[in-house]
Amino acid sequence: MFEALPETKRLAYLQAMGVESFFPRFRLPGAPEPVLCRTLPEPEVLSAPAADSEAQSQPRTAREAPESARNLLRDLVGTPAKAESPKPAPAAETQPKPEKLQFILRFYLVPGLALLVDASPEQVPETALKQFAANLMLALSRRQEGWQGSIKQSLQQHLFRWPVVGNQALAQGETEAREAVNAAILANCERNALPQVLLMGEQAQRFAGELGELNSIGTESMAHYLQTPMAKRTLWAQLTKQQ
């Protein structure tokens, strides 16, 4: 039998255990006398194997029950039809973007004499092109009566680049390029009183085709004559025939 602790010892014990508050249980009226503990009977030795066999049979039956339920459900519902995977939509044909129009023309001019519009590639040395332009201008000046001056001092040059940098918002197709080239040629001829224009190269002739009453001659580019010196004879014959 257990003896109840005195109140002082009970409070000290609870405080030592870390219990801050404790409310004792009271027996309700008519309730049986509370029992502190019960002594369980010792388990029989012979009952242990039976308990083990029951424990082993329970998982087996537990596994068999869901399996049989699934088989029954499969028979009732039947084999589900395979879901057809959606066919991929045909890819839209992408149209190739038009190539951006880019070219460079070199303008060489001597006031009162002639304007050379050259379409030589950009990698051709500039000094060789300028020397060829000066020699050609000198040959033209000797055939023009009344012209006096120094070709070396009077020779001017500038580049015409397309598309025009800084005007990306505007249309810069082939039509706009042709209009811009023609406007640049006409403005130079009017400003410098140029009676003759040489369109040297395919690009120069392609984008400068509407010069009105100006005396224009289409020839090969300067790069062609630098690579093929014998072709200069054909150029000179073409120039003398035109004058």
C-alpha positions as a Python dict, from the first residue, in 0.01 Angstrom:
ca = {
    (1, 'M'): (0, 0, 0),
    (2, 'F'): (111, 352, -81),
    (3, 'E'): (96, 626, 175),
    (4, 'A'): (-10, 976, 83),
    (5, 'L'): (262, 1238, 122),
    (6, 'P'): (210, 1527, 353),
    (7, 'E'): (116, 1850, 177),
    (8, 'T'): (451, 2014, 241),
    (9, 'K'): (648, 1721, 103),
    (10, 'R'): (412, 1688, -193),
    (11, 'L'): (460, 2054, -292),
    (12, 'A'): (837, 2023, -249),
    (13, 'Y'): (840, 1713, -467),
    (14, 'L'): (634, 1880, -741),
    (15, 'Q'): (857, 2186, -733),
    (16, 'A'): (1167, 1968, -766),
    (17, 'M'): (1008, 1793, -1066),
    (18, 'G'): (938, 2129, -1232),
    (19, 'V'): (560, 2112, -1197),
    (20, 'E'): (435, 2463, -1129),
    (21, 'S'): (71, 2382, -1058),
    (22, 'F'): (-116, 2063, -974),
    (23, 'F'): (-483, 1999, -917),
    (24, 'P'): (-559, 1672, -734),
    (25, 'R'): (-836, 1444, -858),
    (26, 'F'): (-1128, 1389, -622),
    (27, 'R'): (-1355, 1090, -628),
    (28, 'L'): (-1701, 1176, -746),
    (29, 'P'): (-1998, 1078, -533),
    (30, 'G'): (-2096, 717, -596),
    (31, 'A'): (-1774, 634, -779),
    (32, 'P'): (-1580, 321, -685),
    (33, 'E'): (-1276, 345, -472),
    (34, 'P'): (-974, 437, -692),
    (35, 'V'): (-705, 176, -735),
    (36, 'L'): (-343, 282, -752),
    (37, 'C'): (-229, -7, -975),
    (38, 'R'): (-318, -354, -1090),
    (39, 'T'): (-88, -651, -1116),
    (40, 'L'): (-121, -819, -1457),
    (41, 'P'): (-110, -1200, -1470),
    (42, 'E'): (203, -1359, -1612),
    (43, 'P'): (163, -1454, -1982),
    (44, 'E'): (142, -1823, -2057),
    (45, 'V'): (438, -1971, -2240),
    (46, 'L'): (232, -2190, -2470),
    (47, 'S'): (24, -1902, -2601),
    (48, 'A'): (327, -1727, -2755),
    (49, 'P'): (358, -1940, -3075),
    (50, 'A'): (-12, -1902, -3144),
    (51, 'A'): (18, -1527, -3111),
    (52, 'D'): (313, -1529, -3351),
    (53, 'S'): (121, -1730, -3610),
    (54, 'E'): (-173, -1493, -3584),
    (55, 'A'): (57, -1196, -3630),
    (56, 'Q'): (209, -1355, -3942),
    (57, 'S'): (-128, -1441, -4092),
    (58, 'Q'): (-267, -1090, -4050),
    (59, 'P'): (-31, -917, -4300),
    (60, 'R'): (-92, -1193, -4556),
    (61, 'T'): (-469, -1150, -4538),
    (62, 'A'): (-422, -776, -4540),
    (63, 'R'): (-223, -803, -4864),
    (64, 'E'): (-463, -1047, -5024),
    (65, 'A'): (-769, -831, -4962),
    (66, 'P'): (-655, -524, -5166),
    (67, 'E'): (-523, -752, -5442),
    (68, 'S'): (-855, -931, -5481),
    (69, 'A'): (-1039, -600, -5473),
    (70, 'R'): (-821, -465, -5754),
    (71, 'N'): (-878, -778, -5963),
    (72, 'L'): (-1252, -748, -5917),
    (73, 'L'): (-1250, -380, -6008),
    (74, 'R'): (-1043, -455, -6319),
    (75, 'D'): (-1294, -717, -6434),
    (76, 'L'): (-1588, -483, -6382),
    (77, 'V'): (-1444, -175, -6543),
    (78, 'G'): (-1239, -342, -6815),
    (79, 'T'): (-909, -236, -6961),
    (80, 'P'): (-901, 144, -7002),
    (81, 'A'): (-847, 271, -7353),
    (82, 'K'): (-510, 425, -7422),
    (83, 'A'): (-525, 801, -7439),
    (84, 'E'): (-419, 924, -7779),
    (85, 'S'): (-139, 1171, -7758),
    (86, 'P'): (-218, 1495, -7943),
    (87, 'K'): (-38, 1529, -8273),
    (88, 'P'): (205, 1819, -8283),
    (89, 'A'): (82, 2113, -8483),
    (90, 'P'): (273, 2168, -8807),
    (91, 'A'): (540, 2430, -8766),
    (92, 'A'): (463, 2753, -8943),
    (93, 'E'): (685, 2813, -9240),
    (94, 'T'): (924, 3092, -9163),
    (95, 'Q'): (985, 3320, -9452),
    (96, 'P'): (1347, 3433, -9486),
    (97, 'K'): (1398, 3796, -9401),
    (98, 'P'): (1511, 4013, -9691),
    (99, 'E'): (1878, 4097, -9683),
    (100, 'K'): (1959, 4443, -9562),
    (101, 'L'): (2072, 4668, -9847),
    (102, 'Q'): (2425, 4794, -9781),
    (103, 'F'): (2680, 4953, -10013),
    (104, 'I'): (2941, 5227, -10031),
    (105, 'L'): (3006, 5467, -10317),
    (106, 'R'): (3311, 5695, -10346),
    (107, 'F'): (3263, 6037, -10496),
    (108, 'Y'): (3570, 6199, -10660),
    (109, 'L'): (3523, 6539, -10825),
    (110, 'V'): (3713, 6833, -10963),
    (111, 'P'): (3500, 7149, -10987),
    (112, 'G'): (3418, 7237, -11347),
    (113, 'L'): (3562, 6909, -11482),
    (114, 'A'): (3396, 6578, -11387),
    (115, 'L'): (3248, 6361, -11113),
    (116, 'L'): (3357, 5999, -11062),
    (117, 'V'): (3115, 5774, -10872),
    (118, 'D'): (3308, 5458, -10790),
    (119, 'A'): (3171, 5130, -10649),
    (120, 'S'): (3502, 4957, -10568),
    (121, 'P'): (3500, 4724, -10265),
    (122, 'E'): (3578, 4882, -9931),
    (123, 'Q'): (3893, 4673, -9879),
    (124, 'V'): (4068, 4827, -10182),
    (125, 'P'): (4348, 5061, -10063),
    (126, 'E'): (4228, 5420, -10059),
    (127, 'T'): (4560, 5562, -10177),
    (128, 'A'): (4555, 5352, -10495),
    (129, 'L'): (4199, 5459, -10575),
    (130, 'K'): (4274, 5826, -10516),
    (131, 'Q'): (4584, 5812, -10737),
    (132, 'F'): (4386, 5645, -11017),
    (133, 'A'): (4112, 5908, -10985),
    (134, 'A'): (4370, 6188, -11006),
    (135, 'N'): (4530, 6038, -11318),
    (136, 'L'): (4192, 5997, -11483),
    (137, 'M'): (4096, 6355, -11400),
    (138, 'L'): (4426, 6477, -11544),
    (139, 'A'): (4360, 6293, -11870),
    (140, 'L'): (4011, 6442, -11892),
    (141, 'S'): (4141, 6794, -11823),
    (142, 'R'): (4380, 6777, -12118),
    (143, 'R'): (4092, 6706, -12352),
    (144, 'Q'): (3873, 6985, -12220),
    (145, 'E'): (3959, 7323, -12368),
    (146, 'G'): (3963, 7618, -12137),
    (147, 'W'): (4003, 7422, -11815),
    (148, 'Q'): (4288, 7545, -11597),
    (149, 'G'): (4392, 7446, -11249),
    (150, 'S'): (4571, 7186, -11041),
    (151, 'I'): (4414, 6841, -11023),
    (152, 'K'): (4602, 6754, -10705),
    (153, 'Q'): (4478, 7063, -10523),
    (154, 'S'): (4127, 7062, -10668),
    (155, 'L'): (4044, 6691, -10624),
    (156, 'Q'): (3771, 6635, -10366),
    (157, 'Q'): (3634, 6308, -10234),
    (158, 'H'): (3373, 6180, -9992),
    (159, 'L'): (3193, 5854, -9912),
    (160, 'F'): (2828, 5779, -9966),
    (161, 'R'): (2717, 5505, -9724),
    (162, 'W'): (2389, 5319, -9738),
    (163, 'P'): (2188, 5279, -9525),
    (164, 'V'): (2220, 5627, -9386),
    (165, 'V'): (2327, 5606, -9022),
    (166, 'G'): (2087, 5781, -8785),
    (167, 'N'): (1773, 5743, -8999),
    (168, 'Q'): (1676, 5387, -8907),
    (169, 'A'): (1313, 5492, -8858),
    (170, 'L'): (1282, 5582, -9228),
    (171, 'A'): (1243, 5335, -9512),
    (172, 'Q'): (1582, 5249, -9660),
    (173, 'G'): (1506, 5007, -9941),
    (174, 'E'): (1628, 5005, -10300),
    (175, 'T'): (1391, 5278, -10416),
    (176, 'E'): (1499, 5510, -10136),
    (177, 'A'): (1865, 5430, -10205),
    (178, 'R'): (1829, 5516, -10574),
    (179, 'E'): (1660, 5846, -10492),
    (180, 'A'): (1932, 5935, -10241),
    (181, 'V'): (2218, 5856, -10481),
    (182, 'N'): (2061, 6053, -10765),
    (183, 'A'): (1997, 6347, -10535),
    (184, 'A'): (2361, 6344, -10417),
    (185, 'I'): (2495, 6334, -10774),
    (186, 'L'): (2266, 6611, -10898),
    (187, 'A'): (2350, 6829, -10598),
    (188, 'N'): (2726, 6791, -10653),
    (189, 'C'): (2696, 6860, -11026),
    (190, 'E'): (2492, 7173, -10969),
    (191, 'R'): (2714, 7303, -10689),
    (192, 'N'): (3044, 7245, -10873),
    (193, 'A'): (2933, 7296, -11238),
    (194, 'L'): (3026, 6941, -11340),
    (195, 'P'): (2950, 6867, -11708),
    (196, 'Q'): (3036, 6495, -11697),
    (197, 'V'): (2965, 6200, -11462),
    (198, 'L'): (3139, 5862, -11471),
    (199, 'L'): (2942, 5580, -11304),
    (200, 'M'): (3218, 5331, -11232),
    (201, 'G'): (3101, 4987, -11122),
    (202, 'E'): (2779, 4786, -11108),
    (203, 'Q'): (2645, 4941, -10789),
    (204, 'A'): (2707, 5294, -10914),
    (205, 'Q'): (2514, 5227, -11237),
    (206, 'R'): (2238, 5042, -11051),
    (207, 'F'): (2153, 5326, -10813),
    (208, 'A'): (2228, 5625, -11039),
    (209, 'G'): (2008, 5574, -11342),
    (210, 'E'): (1801, 5893, -11352),
    (211, 'L'): (2040, 6181, -11413),
    (212, 'G'): (1834, 6363, -11671),
    (213, 'E'): (2035, 6566, -11921),
    (214, 'L'): (2369, 6507, -11750),
    (215, 'N'): (2640, 6349, -11964),
    (216, 'S'): (2689, 6016, -11781),
    (217, 'I'): (2911, 5724, -11883),
    (218, 'G'): (2899, 5376, -11733),
    (219, 'T'): (3233, 5196, -11691),
    (220, 'E'): (3395, 4926, -11480),
    (221, 'S'): (3498, 5007, -11124),
    (222, 'M'): (3839, 5152, -11041),
    (223, 'A'): (3934, 4826, -10869),
    (224, 'H'): (3885, 4644, -11201),
    (225, 'Y'): (4127, 4874, -11383),
    (226, 'L'): (4382, 4846, -11101),
    (227, 'Q'): (4370, 4467, -11123),
    (228, 'T'): (4363, 4464, -11506),
    (229, 'P'): (4584, 4746, -11636),
    (230, 'M'): (4523, 4651, -12002),
    (231, 'A'): (4155, 4736, -11955),
    (232, 'K'): (4248, 5105, -11928),
    (233, 'R'): (4271, 5117, -12307),
    (234, 'T'): (3907, 5023, -12335),
    (235, 'L'): (3819, 5289, -12077),
    (236, 'W'): (4009, 5559, -12262),
    (237, 'A'): (3853, 5463, -12594),
    (238, 'Q'): (3512, 5483, -12432),
    (239, 'L'): (3581, 5830, -12291),
    (240, 'T'): (3718, 5974, -12616),
    (241, 'K'): (3426, 5835, -12811),
    (242, 'Q'): (3180, 5998, -12575),
    (243, 'Q'): (3338, 6345, -12599),
}
